[in-house]
CSV table of N, CA and C in Angstrom, one decimal:
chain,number,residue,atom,x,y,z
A,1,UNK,N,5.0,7.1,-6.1
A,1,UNK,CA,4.8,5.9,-6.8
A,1,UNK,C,3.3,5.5,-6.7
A,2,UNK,N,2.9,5.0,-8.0
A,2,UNK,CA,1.1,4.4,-7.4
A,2,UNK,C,1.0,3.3,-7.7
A,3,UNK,N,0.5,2.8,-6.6
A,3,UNK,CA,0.2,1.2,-6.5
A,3,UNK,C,-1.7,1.0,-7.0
A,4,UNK,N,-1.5,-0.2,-7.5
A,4,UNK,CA,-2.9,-0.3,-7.8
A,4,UNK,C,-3.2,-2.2,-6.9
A,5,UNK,N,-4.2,-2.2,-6.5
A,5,UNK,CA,-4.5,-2.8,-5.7
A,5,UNK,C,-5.9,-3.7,-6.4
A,6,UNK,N,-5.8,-5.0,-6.8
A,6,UNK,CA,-7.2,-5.6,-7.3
A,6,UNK,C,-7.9,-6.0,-6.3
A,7,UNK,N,-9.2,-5.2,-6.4
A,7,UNK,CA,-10.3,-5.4,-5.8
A,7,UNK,C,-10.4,-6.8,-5.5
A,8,UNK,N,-10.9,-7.9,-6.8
A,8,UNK,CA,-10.9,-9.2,-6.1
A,8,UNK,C,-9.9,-9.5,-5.6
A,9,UNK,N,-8.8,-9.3,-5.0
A,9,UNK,CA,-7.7,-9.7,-4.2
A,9,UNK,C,-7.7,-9.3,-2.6
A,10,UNK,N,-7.9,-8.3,-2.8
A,10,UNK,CA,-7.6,-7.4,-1.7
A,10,UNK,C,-9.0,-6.8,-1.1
A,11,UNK,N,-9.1,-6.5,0.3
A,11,UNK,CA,-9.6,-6.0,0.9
A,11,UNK,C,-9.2,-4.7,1.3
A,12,UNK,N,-10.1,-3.4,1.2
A,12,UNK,CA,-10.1,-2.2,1.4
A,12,UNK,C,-9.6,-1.9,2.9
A,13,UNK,N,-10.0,-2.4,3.5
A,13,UNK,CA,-9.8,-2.6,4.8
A,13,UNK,C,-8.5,-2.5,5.3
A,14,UNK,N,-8.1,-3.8,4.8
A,14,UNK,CA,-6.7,-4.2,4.8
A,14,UNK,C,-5.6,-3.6,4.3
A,15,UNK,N,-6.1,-2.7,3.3
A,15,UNK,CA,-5.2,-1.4,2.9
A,15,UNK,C,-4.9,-0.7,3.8
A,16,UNK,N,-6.2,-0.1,4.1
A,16,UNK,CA,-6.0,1.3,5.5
A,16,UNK,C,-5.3,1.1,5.9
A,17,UNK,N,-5.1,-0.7,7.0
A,17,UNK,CA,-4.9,-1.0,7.9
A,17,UNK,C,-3.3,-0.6,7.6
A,18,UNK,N,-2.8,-1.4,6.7
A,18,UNK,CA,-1.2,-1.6,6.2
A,18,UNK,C,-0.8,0.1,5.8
A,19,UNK,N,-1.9,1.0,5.5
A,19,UNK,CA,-1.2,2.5,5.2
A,19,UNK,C,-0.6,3.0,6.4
A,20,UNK,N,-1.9,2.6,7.5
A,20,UNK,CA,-1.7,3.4,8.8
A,20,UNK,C,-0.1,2.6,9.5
A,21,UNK,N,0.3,1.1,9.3
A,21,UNK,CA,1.2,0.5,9.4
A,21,UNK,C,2.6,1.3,9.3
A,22,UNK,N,2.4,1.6,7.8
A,22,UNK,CA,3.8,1.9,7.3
A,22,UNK,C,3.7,3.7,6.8
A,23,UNK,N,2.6,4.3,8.2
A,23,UNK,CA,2.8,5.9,8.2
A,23,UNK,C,3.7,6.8,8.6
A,24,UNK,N,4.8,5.8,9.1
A,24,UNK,CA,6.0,6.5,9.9
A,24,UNK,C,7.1,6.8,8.8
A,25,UNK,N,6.8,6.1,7.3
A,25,UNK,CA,7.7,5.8,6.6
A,25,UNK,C,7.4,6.7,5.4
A,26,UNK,N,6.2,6.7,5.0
A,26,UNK,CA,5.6,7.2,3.8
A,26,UNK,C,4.4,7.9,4.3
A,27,UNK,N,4.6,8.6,3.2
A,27,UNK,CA,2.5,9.5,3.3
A,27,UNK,C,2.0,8.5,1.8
A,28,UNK,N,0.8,8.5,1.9
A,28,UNK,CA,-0.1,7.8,1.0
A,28,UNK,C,-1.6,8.6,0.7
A,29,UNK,N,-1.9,8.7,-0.7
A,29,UNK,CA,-3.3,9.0,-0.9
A,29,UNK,C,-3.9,8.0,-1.5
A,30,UNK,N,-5.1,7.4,-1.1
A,30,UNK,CA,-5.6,6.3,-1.4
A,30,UNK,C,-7.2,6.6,-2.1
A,31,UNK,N,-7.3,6.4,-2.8
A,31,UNK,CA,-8.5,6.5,-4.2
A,31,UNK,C,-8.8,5.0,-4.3
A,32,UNK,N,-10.2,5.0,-5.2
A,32,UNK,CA,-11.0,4.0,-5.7
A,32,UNK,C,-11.3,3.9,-7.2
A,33,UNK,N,-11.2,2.9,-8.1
A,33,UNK,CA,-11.3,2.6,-9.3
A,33,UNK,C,-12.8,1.7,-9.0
A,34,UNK,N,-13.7,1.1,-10.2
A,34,UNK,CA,-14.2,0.2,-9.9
A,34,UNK,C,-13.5,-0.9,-9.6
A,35,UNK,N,-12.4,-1.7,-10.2
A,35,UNK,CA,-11.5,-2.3,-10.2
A,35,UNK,C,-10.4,-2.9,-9.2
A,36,UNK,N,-10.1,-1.7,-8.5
A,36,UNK,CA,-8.4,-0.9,-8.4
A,36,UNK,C,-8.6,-0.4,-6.8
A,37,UNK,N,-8.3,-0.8,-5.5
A,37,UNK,CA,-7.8,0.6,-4.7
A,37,UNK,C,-6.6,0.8,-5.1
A,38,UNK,N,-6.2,2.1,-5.4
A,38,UNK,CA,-5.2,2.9,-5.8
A,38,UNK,C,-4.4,3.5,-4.4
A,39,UNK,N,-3.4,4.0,-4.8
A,39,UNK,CA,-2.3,4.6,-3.9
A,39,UNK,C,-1.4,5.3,-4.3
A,40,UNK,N,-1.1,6.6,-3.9
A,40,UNK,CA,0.0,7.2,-4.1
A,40,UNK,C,0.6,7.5,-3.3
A,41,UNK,N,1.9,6.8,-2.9
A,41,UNK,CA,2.9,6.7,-1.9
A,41,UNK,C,4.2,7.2,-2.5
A,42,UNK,N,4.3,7.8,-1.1
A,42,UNK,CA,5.6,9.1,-1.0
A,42,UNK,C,6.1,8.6,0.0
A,43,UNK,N,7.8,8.6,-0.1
A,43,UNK,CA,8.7,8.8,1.0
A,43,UNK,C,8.4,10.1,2.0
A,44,UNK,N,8.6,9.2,3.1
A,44,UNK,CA,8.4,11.1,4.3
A,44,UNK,C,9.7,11.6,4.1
A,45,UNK,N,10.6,10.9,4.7
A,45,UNK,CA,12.1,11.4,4.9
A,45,UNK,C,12.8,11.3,3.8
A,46,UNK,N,13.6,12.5,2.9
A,46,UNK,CA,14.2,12.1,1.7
A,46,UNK,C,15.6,11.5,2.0
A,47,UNK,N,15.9,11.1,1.1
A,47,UNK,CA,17.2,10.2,0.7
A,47,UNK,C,17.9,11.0,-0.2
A,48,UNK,N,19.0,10.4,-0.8
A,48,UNK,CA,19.7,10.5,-1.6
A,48,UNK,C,18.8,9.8,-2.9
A,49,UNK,N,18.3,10.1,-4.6
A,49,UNK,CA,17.7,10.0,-5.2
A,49,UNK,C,17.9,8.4,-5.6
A,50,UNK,N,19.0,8.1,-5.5
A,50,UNK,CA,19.6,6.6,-5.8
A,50,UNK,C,18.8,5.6,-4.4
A,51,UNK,N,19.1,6.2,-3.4
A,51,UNK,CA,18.9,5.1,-2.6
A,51,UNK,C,17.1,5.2,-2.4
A,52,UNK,N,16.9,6.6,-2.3
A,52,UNK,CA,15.4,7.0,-2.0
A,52,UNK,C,14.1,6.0,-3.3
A,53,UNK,N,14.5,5.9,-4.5
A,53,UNK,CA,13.9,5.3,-5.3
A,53,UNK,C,14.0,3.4,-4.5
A,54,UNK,N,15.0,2.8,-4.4
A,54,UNK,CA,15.1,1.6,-4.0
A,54,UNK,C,14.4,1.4,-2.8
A,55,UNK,N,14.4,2.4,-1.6
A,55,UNK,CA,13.5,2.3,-0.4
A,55,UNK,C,12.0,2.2,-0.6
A,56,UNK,N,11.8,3.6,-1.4
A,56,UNK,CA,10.4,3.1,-1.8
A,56,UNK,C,9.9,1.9,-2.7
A,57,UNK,N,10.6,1.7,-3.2
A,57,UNK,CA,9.7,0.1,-3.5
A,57,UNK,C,9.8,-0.9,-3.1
A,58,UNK,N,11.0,-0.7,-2.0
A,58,UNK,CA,10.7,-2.0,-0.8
A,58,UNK,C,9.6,-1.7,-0.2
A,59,UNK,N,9.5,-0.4,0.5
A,59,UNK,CA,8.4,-0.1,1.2
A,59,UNK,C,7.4,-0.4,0.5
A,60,UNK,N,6.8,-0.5,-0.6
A,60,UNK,CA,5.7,-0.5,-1.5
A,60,UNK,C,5.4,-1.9,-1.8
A,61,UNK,N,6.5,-3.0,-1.9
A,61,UNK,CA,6.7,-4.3,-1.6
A,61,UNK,C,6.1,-5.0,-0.4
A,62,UNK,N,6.7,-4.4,0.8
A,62,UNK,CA,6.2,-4.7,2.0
A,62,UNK,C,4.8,-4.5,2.0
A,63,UNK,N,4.8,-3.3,1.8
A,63,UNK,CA,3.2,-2.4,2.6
A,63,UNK,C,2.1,-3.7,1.3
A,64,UNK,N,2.6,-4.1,0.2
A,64,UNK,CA,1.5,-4.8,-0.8
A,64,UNK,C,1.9,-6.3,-0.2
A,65,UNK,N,2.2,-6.5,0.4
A,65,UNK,CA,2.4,-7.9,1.2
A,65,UNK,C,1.8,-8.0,2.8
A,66,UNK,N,1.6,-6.9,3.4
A,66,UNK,CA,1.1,-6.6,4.6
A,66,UNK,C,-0.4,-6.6,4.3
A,67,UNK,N,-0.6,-5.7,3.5
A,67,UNK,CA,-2.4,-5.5,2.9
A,67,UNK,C,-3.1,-6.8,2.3
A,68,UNK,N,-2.2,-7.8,2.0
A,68,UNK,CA,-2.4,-9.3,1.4
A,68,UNK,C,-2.8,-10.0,2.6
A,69,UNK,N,-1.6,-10.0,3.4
A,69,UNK,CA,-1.6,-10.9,4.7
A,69,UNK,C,-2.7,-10.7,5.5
A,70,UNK,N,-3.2,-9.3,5.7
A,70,UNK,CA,-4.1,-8.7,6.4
A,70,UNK,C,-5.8,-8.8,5.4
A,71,UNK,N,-5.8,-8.9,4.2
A,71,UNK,CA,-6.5,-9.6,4.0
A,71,UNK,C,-6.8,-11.1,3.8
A,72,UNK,N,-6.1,-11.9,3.9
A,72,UNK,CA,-5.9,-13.4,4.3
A,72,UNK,C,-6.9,-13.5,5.8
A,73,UNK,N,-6.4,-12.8,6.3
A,73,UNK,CA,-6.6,-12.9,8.0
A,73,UNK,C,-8.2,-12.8,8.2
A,74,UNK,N,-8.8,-11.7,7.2
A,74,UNK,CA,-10.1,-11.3,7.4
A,74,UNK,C,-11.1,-12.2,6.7
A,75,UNK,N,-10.4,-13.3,5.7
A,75,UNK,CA,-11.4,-14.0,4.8
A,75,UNK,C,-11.3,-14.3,4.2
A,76,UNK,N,-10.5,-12.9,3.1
A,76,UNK,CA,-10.9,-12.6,1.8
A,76,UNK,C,-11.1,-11.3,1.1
A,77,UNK,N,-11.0,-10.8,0.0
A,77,UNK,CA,-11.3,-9.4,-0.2
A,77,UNK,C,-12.9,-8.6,0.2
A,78,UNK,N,-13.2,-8.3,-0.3
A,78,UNK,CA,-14.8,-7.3,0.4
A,78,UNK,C,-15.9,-7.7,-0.3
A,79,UNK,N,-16.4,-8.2,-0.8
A,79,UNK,CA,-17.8,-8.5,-1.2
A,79,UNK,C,-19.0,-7.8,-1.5
């Protein structure tokens, strides 16, 4: 799944922070747009394809609500 992340919103930081969070759950590759931090998140552990698609986008839910909160915390996005 790839997430895209707006720069003015979000702090880079606070991405890391929320990948390394939720690394017991998913692997992620995280890229830079001018725009955009990007993300491509994978389940670690498979599922059944029914249930495995609905976990990952909780987890992708969460993890985009953790990187929010954790940017709240710091200020603001990056400057």
């Amino acid at each position: 799944m790839r997430l895209s992340f707006d720069r003015t919103l979000y702090a880079g930081s606070a991405i890391d922070q929320a990948l390394q969070a939720f690394a017991s759950v998913a692997t992620s590759v995280r890229s830079e747009t001018e725009t955009a931090f990007v993300v491509e998140l994978s389940l670690r552990a498979e599922a059944a394809p029914a249930s495995a698609a609905r976990r990952l986008r909780r987890i992708a839910l969460e993890l985009g609500n953790h990187a929010l909160g954790l940017t709240i915390e710091r200020g603001g996005p990056d400057r």
